[in-house]
PDB file of N, CA and C in Angstrom:
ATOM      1  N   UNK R   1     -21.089  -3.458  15.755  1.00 48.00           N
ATOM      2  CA  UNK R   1     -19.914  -3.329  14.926  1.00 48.00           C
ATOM      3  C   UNK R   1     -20.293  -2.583  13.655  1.00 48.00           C
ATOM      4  N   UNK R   2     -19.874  -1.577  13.133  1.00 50.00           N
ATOM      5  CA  UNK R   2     -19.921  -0.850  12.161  1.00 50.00           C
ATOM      6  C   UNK R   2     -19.189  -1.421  10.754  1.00 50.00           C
ATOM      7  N   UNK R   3     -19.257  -1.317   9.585  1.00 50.00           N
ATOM      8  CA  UNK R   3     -18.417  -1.556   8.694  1.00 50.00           C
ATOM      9  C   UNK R   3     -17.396  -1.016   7.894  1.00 50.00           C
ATOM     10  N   UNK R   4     -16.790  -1.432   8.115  1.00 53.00           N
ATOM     11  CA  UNK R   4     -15.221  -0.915   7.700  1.00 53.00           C
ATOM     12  C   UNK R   4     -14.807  -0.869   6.306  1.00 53.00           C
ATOM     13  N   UNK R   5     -14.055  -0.057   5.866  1.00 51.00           N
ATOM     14  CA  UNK R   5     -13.693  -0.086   4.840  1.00 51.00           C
ATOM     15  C   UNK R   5     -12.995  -1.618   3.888  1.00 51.00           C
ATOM     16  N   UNK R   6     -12.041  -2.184   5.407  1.00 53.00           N
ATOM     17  CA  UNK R   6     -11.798  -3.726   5.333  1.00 53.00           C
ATOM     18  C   UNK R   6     -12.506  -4.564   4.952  1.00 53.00           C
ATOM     19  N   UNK R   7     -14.007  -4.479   5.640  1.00 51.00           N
ATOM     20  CA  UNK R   7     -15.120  -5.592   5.495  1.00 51.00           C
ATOM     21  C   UNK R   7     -15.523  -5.035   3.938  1.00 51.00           C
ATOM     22  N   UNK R   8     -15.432  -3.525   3.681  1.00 50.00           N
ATOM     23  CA  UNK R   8     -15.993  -3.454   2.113  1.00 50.00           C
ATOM     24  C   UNK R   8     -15.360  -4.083   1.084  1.00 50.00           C
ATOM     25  N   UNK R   9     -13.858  -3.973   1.625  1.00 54.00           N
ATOM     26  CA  UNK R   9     -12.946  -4.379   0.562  1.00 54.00           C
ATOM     27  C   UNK R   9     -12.796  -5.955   0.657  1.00 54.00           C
ATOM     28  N   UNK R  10     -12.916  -6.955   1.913  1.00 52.00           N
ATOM     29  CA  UNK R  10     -13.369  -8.306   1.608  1.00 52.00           C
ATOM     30  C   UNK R  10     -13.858  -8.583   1.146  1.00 52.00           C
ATOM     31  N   UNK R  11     -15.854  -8.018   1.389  1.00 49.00           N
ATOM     32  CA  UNK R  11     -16.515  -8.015   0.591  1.00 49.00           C
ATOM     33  C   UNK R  11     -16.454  -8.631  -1.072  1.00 49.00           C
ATOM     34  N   UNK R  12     -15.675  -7.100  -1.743  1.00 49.00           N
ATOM     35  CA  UNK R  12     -15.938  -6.974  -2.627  1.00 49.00           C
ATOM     36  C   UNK R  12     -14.840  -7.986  -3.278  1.00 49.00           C
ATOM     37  N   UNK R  13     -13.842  -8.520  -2.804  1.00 53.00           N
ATOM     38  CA  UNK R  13     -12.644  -9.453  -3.302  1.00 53.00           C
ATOM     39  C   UNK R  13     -13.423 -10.530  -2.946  1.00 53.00           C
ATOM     40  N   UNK R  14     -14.707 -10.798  -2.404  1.00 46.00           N
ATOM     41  CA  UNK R  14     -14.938 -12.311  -1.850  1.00 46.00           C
ATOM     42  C   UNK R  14     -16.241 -12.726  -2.750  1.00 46.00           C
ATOM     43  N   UNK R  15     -16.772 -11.909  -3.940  1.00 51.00           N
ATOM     44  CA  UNK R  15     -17.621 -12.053  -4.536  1.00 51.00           C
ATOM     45  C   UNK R  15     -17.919 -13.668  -5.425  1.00 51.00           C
ATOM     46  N   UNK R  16     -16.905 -13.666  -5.779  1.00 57.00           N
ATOM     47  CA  UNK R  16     -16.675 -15.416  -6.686  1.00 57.00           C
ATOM     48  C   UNK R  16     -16.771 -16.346  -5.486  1.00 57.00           C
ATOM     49  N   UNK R  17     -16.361 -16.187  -3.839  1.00 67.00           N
ATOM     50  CA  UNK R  17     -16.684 -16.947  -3.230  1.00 67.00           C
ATOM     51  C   UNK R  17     -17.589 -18.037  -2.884  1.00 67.00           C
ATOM     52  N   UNK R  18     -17.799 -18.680  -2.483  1.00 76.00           N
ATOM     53  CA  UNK R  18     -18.855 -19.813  -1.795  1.00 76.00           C
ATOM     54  C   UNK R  18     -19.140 -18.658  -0.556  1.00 76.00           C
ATOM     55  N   UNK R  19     -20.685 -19.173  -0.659  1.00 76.00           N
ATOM     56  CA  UNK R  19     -21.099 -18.495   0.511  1.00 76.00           C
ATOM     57  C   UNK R  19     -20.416 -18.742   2.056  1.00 76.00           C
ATOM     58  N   UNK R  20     -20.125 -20.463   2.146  1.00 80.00           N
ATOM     59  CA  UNK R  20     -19.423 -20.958   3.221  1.00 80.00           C
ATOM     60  C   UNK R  20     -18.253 -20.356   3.485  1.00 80.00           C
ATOM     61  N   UNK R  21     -17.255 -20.204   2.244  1.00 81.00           N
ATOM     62  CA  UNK R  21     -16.105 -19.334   2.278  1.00 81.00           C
ATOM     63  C   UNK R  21     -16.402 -18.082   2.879  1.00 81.00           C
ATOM     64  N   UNK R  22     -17.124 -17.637   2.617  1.00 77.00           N
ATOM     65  CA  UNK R  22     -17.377 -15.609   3.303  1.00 77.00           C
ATOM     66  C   UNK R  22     -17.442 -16.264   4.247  1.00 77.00           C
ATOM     67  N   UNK R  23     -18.191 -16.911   4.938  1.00 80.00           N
ATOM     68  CA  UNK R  23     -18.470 -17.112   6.331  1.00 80.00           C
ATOM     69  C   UNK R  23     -17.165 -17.576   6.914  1.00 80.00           C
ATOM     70  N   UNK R  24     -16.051 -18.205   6.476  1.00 84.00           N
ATOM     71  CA  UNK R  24     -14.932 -18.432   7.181  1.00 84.00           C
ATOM     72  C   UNK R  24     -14.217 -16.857   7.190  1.00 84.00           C
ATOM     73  N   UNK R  25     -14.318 -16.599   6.347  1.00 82.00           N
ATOM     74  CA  UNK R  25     -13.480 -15.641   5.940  1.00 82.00           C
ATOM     75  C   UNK R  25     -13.826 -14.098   7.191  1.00 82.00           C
ATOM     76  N   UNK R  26     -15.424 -14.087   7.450  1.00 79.00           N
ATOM     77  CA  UNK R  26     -15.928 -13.063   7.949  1.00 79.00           C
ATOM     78  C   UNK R  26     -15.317 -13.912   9.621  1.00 79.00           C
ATOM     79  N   UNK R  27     -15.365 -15.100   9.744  1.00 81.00           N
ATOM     80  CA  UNK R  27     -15.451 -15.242  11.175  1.00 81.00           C
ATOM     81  C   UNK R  27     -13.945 -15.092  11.740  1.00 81.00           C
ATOM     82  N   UNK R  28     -12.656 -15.542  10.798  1.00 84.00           N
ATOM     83  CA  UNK R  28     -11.532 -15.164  10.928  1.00 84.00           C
ATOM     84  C   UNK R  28     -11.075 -13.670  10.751  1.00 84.00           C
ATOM     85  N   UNK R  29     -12.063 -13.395  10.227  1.00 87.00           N
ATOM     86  CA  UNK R  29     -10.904 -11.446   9.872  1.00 87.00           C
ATOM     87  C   UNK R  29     -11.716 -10.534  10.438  1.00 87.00           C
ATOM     88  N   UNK R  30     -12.958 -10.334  10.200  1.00 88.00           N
ATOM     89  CA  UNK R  30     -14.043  -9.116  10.617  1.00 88.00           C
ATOM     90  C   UNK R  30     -14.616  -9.484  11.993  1.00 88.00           C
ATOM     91  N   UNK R  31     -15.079 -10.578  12.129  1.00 91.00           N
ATOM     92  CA  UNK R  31     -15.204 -10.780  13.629  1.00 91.00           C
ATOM     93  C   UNK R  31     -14.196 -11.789  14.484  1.00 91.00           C
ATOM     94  N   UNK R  32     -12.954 -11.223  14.243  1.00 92.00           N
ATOM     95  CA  UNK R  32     -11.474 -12.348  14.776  1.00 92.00           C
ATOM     96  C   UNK R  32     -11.822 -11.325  16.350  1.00 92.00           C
ATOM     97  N   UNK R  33     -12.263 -10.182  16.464  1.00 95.00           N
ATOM     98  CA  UNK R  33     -12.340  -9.941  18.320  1.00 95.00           C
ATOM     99  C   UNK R  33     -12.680 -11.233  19.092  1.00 95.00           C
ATOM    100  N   UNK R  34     -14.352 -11.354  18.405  1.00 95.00           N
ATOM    101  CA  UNK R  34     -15.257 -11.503  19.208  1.00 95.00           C
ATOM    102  C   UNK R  34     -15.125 -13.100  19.052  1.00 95.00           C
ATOM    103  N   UNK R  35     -15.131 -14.027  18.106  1.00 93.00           N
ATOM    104  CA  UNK R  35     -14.400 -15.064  17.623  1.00 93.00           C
ATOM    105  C   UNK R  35     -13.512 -15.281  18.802  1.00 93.00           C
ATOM    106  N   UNK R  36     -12.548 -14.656  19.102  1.00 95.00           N
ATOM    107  CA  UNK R  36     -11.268 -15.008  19.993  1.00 95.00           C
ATOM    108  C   UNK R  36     -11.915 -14.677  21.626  1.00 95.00           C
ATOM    109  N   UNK R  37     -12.804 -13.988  21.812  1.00 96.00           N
ATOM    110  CA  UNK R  37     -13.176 -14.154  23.240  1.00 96.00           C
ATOM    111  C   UNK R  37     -14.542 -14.959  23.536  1.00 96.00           C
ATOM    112  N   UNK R  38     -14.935 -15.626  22.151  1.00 95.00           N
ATOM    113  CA  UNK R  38     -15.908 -16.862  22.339  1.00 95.00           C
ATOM    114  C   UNK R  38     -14.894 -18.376  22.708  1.00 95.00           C
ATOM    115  N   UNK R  39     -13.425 -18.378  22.086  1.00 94.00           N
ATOM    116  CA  UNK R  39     -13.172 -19.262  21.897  1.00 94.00           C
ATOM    117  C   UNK R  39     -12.445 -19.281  23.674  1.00 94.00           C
ATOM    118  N   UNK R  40     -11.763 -18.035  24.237  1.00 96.00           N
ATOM    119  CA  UNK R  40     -11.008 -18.182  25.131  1.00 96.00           C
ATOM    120  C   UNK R  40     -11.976 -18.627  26.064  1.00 96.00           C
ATOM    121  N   UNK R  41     -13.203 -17.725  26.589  1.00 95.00           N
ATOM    122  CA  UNK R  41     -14.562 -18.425  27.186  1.00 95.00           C
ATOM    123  C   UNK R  41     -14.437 -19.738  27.178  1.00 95.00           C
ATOM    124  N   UNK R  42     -14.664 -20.695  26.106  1.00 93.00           N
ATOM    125  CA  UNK R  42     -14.993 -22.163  25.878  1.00 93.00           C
ATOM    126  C   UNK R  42     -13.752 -22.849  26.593  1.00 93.00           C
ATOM    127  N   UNK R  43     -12.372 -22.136  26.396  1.00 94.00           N
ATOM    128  CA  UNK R  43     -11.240 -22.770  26.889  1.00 94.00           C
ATOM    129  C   UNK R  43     -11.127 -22.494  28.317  1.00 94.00           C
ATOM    130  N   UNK R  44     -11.259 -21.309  28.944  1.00 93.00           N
ATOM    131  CA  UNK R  44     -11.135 -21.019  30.152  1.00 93.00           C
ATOM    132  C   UNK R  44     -12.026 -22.132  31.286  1.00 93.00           C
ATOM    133  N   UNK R  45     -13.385 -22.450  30.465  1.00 90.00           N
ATOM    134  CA  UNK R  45     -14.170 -23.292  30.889  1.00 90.00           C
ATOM    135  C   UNK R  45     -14.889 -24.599  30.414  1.00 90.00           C
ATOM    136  N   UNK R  46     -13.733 -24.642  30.225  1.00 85.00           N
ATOM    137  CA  UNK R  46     -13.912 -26.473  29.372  1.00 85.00           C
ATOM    138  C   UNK R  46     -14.393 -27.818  30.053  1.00 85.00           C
ATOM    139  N   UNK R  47     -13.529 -27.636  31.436  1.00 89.00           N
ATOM    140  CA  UNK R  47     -13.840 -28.981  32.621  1.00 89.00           C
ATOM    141  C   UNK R  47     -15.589 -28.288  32.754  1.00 89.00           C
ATOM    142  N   UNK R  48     -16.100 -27.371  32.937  1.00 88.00           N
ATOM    143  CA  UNK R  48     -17.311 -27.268  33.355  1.00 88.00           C
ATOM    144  C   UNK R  48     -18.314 -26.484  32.564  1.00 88.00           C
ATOM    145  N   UNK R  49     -18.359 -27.166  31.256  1.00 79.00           N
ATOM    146  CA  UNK R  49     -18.769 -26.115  30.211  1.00 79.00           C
ATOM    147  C   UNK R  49     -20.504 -26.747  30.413  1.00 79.00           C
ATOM    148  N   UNK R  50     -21.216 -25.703  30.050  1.00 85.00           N
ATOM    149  CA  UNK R  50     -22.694 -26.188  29.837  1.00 85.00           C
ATOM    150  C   UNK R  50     -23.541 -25.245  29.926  1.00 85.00           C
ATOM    151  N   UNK R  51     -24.589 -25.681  29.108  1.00 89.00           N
ATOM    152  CA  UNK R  51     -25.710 -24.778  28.481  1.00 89.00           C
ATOM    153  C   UNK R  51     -25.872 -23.217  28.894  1.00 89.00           C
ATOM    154  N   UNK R  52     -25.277 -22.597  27.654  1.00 90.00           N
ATOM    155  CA  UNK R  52     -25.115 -20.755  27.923  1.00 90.00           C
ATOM    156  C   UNK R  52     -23.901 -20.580  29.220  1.00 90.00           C
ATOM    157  N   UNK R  53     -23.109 -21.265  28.560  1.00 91.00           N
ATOM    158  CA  UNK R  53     -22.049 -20.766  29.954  1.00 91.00           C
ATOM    159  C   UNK R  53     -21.060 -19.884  28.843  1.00 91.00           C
ATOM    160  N   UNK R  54     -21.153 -19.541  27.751  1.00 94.00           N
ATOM    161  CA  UNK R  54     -20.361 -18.281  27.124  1.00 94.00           C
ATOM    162  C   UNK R  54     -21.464 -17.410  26.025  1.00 94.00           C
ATOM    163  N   UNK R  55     -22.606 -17.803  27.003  1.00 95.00           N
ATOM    164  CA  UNK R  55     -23.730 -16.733  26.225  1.00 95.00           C
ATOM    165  C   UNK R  55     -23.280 -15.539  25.290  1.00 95.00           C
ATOM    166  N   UNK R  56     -22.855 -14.662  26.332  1.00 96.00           N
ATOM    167  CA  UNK R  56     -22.839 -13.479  25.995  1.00 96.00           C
ATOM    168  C   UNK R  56     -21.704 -13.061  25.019  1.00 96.00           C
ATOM    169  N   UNK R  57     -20.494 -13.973  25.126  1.00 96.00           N
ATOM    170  CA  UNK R  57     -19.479 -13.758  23.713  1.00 96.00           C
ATOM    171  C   UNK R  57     -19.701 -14.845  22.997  1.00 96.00           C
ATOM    172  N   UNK R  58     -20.767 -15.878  22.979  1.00 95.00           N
ATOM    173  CA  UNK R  58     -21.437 -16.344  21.527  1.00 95.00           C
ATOM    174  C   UNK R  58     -21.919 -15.241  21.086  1.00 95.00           C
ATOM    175  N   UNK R  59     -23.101 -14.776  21.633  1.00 96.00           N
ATOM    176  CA  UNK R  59     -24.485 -13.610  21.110  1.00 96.00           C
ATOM    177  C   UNK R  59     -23.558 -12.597  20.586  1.00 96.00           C
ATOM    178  N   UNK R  60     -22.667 -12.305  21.003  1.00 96.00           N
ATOM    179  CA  UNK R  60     -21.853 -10.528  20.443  1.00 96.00           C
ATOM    180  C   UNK R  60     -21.202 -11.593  18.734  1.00 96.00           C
ATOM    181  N   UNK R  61     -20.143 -12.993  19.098  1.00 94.00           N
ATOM    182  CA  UNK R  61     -19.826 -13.588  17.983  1.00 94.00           C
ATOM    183  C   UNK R  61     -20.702 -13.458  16.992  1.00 94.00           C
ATOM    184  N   UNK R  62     -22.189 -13.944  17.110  1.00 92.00           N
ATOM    185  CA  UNK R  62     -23.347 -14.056  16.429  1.00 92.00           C
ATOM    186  C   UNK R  62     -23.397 -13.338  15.648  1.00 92.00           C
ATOM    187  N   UNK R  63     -23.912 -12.032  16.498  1.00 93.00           N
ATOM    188  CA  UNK R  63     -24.313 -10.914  15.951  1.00 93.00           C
ATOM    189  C   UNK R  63     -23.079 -10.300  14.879  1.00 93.00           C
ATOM    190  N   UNK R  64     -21.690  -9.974  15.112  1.00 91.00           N
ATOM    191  CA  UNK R  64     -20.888  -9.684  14.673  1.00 91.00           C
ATOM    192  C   UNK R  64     -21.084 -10.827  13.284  1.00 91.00           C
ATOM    193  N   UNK R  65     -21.253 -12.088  13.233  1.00 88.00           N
ATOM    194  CA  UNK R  65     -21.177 -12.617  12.003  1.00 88.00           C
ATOM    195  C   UNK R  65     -22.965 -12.292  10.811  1.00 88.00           C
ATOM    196  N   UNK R  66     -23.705 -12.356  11.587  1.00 87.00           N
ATOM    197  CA  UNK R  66     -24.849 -11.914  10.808  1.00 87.00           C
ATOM    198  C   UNK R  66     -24.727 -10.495  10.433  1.00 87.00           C
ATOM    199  N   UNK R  67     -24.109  -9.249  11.138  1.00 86.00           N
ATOM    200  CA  UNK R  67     -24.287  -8.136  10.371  1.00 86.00           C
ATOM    201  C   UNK R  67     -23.011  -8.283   9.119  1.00 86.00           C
ATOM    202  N   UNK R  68     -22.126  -9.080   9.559  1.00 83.00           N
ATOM    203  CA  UNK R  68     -21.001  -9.164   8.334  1.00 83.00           C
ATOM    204  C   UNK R  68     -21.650 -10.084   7.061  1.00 83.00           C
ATOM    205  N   UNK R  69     -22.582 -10.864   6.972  1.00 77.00           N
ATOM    206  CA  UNK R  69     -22.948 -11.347   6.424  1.00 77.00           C
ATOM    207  C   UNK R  69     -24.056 -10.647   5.293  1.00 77.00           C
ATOM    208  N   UNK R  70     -24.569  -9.918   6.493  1.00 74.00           N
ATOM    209  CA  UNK R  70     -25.866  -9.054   5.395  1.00 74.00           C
ATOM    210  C   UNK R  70     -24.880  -7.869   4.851  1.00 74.00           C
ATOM    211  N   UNK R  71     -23.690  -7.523   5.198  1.00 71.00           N
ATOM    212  CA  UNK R  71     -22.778  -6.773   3.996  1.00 71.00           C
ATOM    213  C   UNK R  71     -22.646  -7.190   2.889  1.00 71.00           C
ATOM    214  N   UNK R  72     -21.850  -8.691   3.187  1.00 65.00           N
ATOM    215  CA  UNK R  72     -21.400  -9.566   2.098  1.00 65.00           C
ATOM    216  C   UNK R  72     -22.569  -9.808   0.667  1.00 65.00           C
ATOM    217  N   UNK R  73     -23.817  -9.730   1.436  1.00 65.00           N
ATOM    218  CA  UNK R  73     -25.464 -10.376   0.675  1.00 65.00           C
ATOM    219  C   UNK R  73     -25.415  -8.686   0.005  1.00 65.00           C
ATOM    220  N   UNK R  74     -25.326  -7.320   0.407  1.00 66.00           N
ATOM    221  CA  UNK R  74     -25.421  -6.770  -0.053  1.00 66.00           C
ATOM    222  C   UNK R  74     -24.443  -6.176  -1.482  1.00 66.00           C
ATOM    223  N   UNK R  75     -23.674  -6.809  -1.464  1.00 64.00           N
ATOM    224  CA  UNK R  75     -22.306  -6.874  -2.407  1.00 64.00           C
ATOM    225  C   UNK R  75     -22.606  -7.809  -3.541  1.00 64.00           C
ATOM    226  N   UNK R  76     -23.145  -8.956  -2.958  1.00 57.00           N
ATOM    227  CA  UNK R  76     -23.532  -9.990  -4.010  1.00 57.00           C
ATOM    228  C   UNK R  76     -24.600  -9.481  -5.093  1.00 57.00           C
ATOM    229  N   UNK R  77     -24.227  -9.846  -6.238  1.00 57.00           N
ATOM    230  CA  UNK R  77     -25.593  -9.893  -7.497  1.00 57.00           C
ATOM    231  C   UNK R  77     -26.432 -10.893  -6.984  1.00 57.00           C
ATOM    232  N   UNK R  78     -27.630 -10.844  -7.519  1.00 53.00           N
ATOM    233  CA  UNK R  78     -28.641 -11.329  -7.451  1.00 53.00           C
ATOM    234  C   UNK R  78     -28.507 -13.047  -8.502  1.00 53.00           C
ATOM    235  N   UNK R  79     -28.947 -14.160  -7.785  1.00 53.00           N
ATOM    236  CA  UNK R  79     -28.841 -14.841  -8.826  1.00 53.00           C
ATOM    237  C   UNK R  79     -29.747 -15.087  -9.655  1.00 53.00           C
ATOM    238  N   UNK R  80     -29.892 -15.529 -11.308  1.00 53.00           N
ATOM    239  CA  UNK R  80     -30.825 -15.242 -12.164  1.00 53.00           C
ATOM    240  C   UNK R  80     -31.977 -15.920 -11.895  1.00 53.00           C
ATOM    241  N   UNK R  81     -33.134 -15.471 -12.566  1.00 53.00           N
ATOM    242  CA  UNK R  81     -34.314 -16.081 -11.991  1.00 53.00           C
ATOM    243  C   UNK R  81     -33.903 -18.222 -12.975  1.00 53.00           C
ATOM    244  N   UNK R  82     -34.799 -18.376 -12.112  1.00 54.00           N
ATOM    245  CA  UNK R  82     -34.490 -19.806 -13.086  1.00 54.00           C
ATOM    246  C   UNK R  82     -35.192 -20.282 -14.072  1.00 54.00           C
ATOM    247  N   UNK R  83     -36.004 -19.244 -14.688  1.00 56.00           N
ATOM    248  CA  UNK R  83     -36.827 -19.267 -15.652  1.00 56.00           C
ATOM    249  C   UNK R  83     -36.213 -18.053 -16.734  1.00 56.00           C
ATOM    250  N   UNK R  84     -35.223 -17.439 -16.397  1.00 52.00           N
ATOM    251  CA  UNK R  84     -34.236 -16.661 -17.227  1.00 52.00           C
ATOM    252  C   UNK R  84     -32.829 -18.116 -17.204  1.00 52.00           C
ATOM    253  N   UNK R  85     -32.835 -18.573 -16.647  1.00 52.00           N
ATOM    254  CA  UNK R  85     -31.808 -19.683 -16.838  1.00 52.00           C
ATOM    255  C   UNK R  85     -31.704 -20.053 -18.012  1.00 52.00           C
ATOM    256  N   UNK R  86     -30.767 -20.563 -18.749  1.00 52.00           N
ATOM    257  CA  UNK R  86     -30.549 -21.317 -20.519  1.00 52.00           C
ATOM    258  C   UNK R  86     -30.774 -22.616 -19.892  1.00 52.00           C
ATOM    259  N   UNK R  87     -30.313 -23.074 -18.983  1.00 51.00           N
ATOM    260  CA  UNK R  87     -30.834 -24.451 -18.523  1.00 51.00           C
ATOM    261  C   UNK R  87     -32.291 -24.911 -18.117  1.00 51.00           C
ATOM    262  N   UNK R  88     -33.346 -24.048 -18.457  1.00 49.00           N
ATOM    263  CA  UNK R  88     -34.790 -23.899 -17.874  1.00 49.00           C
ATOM    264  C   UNK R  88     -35.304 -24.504 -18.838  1.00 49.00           C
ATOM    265  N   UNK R  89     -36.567 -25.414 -18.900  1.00 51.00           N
ATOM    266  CA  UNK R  89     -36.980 -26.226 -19.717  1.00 51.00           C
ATOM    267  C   UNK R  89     -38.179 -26.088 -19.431  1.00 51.00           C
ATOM    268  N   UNK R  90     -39.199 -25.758 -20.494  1.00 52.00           N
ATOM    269  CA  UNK R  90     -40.676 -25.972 -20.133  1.00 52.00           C
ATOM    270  C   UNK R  90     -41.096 -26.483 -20.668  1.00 52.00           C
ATOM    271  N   UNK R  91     -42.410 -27.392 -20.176  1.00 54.00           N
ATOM    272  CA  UNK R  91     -42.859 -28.049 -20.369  1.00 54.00           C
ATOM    273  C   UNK R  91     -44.269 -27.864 -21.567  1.00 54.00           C
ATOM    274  N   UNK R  92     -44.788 -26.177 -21.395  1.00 55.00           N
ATOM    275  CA  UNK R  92     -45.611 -25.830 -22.035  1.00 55.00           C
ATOM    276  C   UNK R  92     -44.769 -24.406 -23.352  1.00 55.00           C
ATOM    277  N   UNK R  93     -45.493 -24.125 -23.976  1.00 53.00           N
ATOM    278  CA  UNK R  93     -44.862 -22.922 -24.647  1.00 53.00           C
ATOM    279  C   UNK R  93     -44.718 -21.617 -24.613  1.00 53.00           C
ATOM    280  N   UNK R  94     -43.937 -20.725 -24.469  1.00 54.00           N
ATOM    281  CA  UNK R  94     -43.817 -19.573 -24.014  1.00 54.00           C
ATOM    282  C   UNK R  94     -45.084 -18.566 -24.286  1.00 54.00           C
ATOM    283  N   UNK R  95     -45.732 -18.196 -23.322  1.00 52.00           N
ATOM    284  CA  UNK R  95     -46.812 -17.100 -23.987  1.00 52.00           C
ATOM    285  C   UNK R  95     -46.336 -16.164 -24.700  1.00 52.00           C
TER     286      UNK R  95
END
């Protein structure tokens, strides 16, 4: 899956987010294909579901959510070190 101008512009509106939030957000909108033919899989075969019986539209789901994810990580700032933190407290004195 390539990235879309959509996923840039989530992205960049999903910045104040919770990380958990992107992840709903990426699994409902950017990967809603692959999402919807993991879920029909699971339903089609529910009476006889078991181990890797929707392998292959988990693995595409997967994948579709980890490359949307390392977009999202690339959009994000960095968070401060915690020794640049105002809340950082040491114990010894600054060299």
């Amino acid at each position: 899956m390539q990235p879309t101008a959509a996923v840039a512009t989530a992205a960049a509106s999903s910045l104040s987010l919770t990380p958990l939030r992107r992840l709903a957000i990426a699994s409902t909108t950017t990967c809603a294909k692959e999402a919807s033919a993991y879920g029909k899989c699971i339903v089609a075969t529910y009476a006889d579901v078991h181990k890797d019986k929707c392998k292959a539209e988990f693995d595409k789901f997967g994948a579709c959510l980890r490359q949307t994810v390392v977009v999202f990580a690339l959009e994000i700032p960095p968070h401060p070190s915690p020794r640049n933190s105002p809340l950082h407290f040491s114990s010894s004195a600054p060299p």
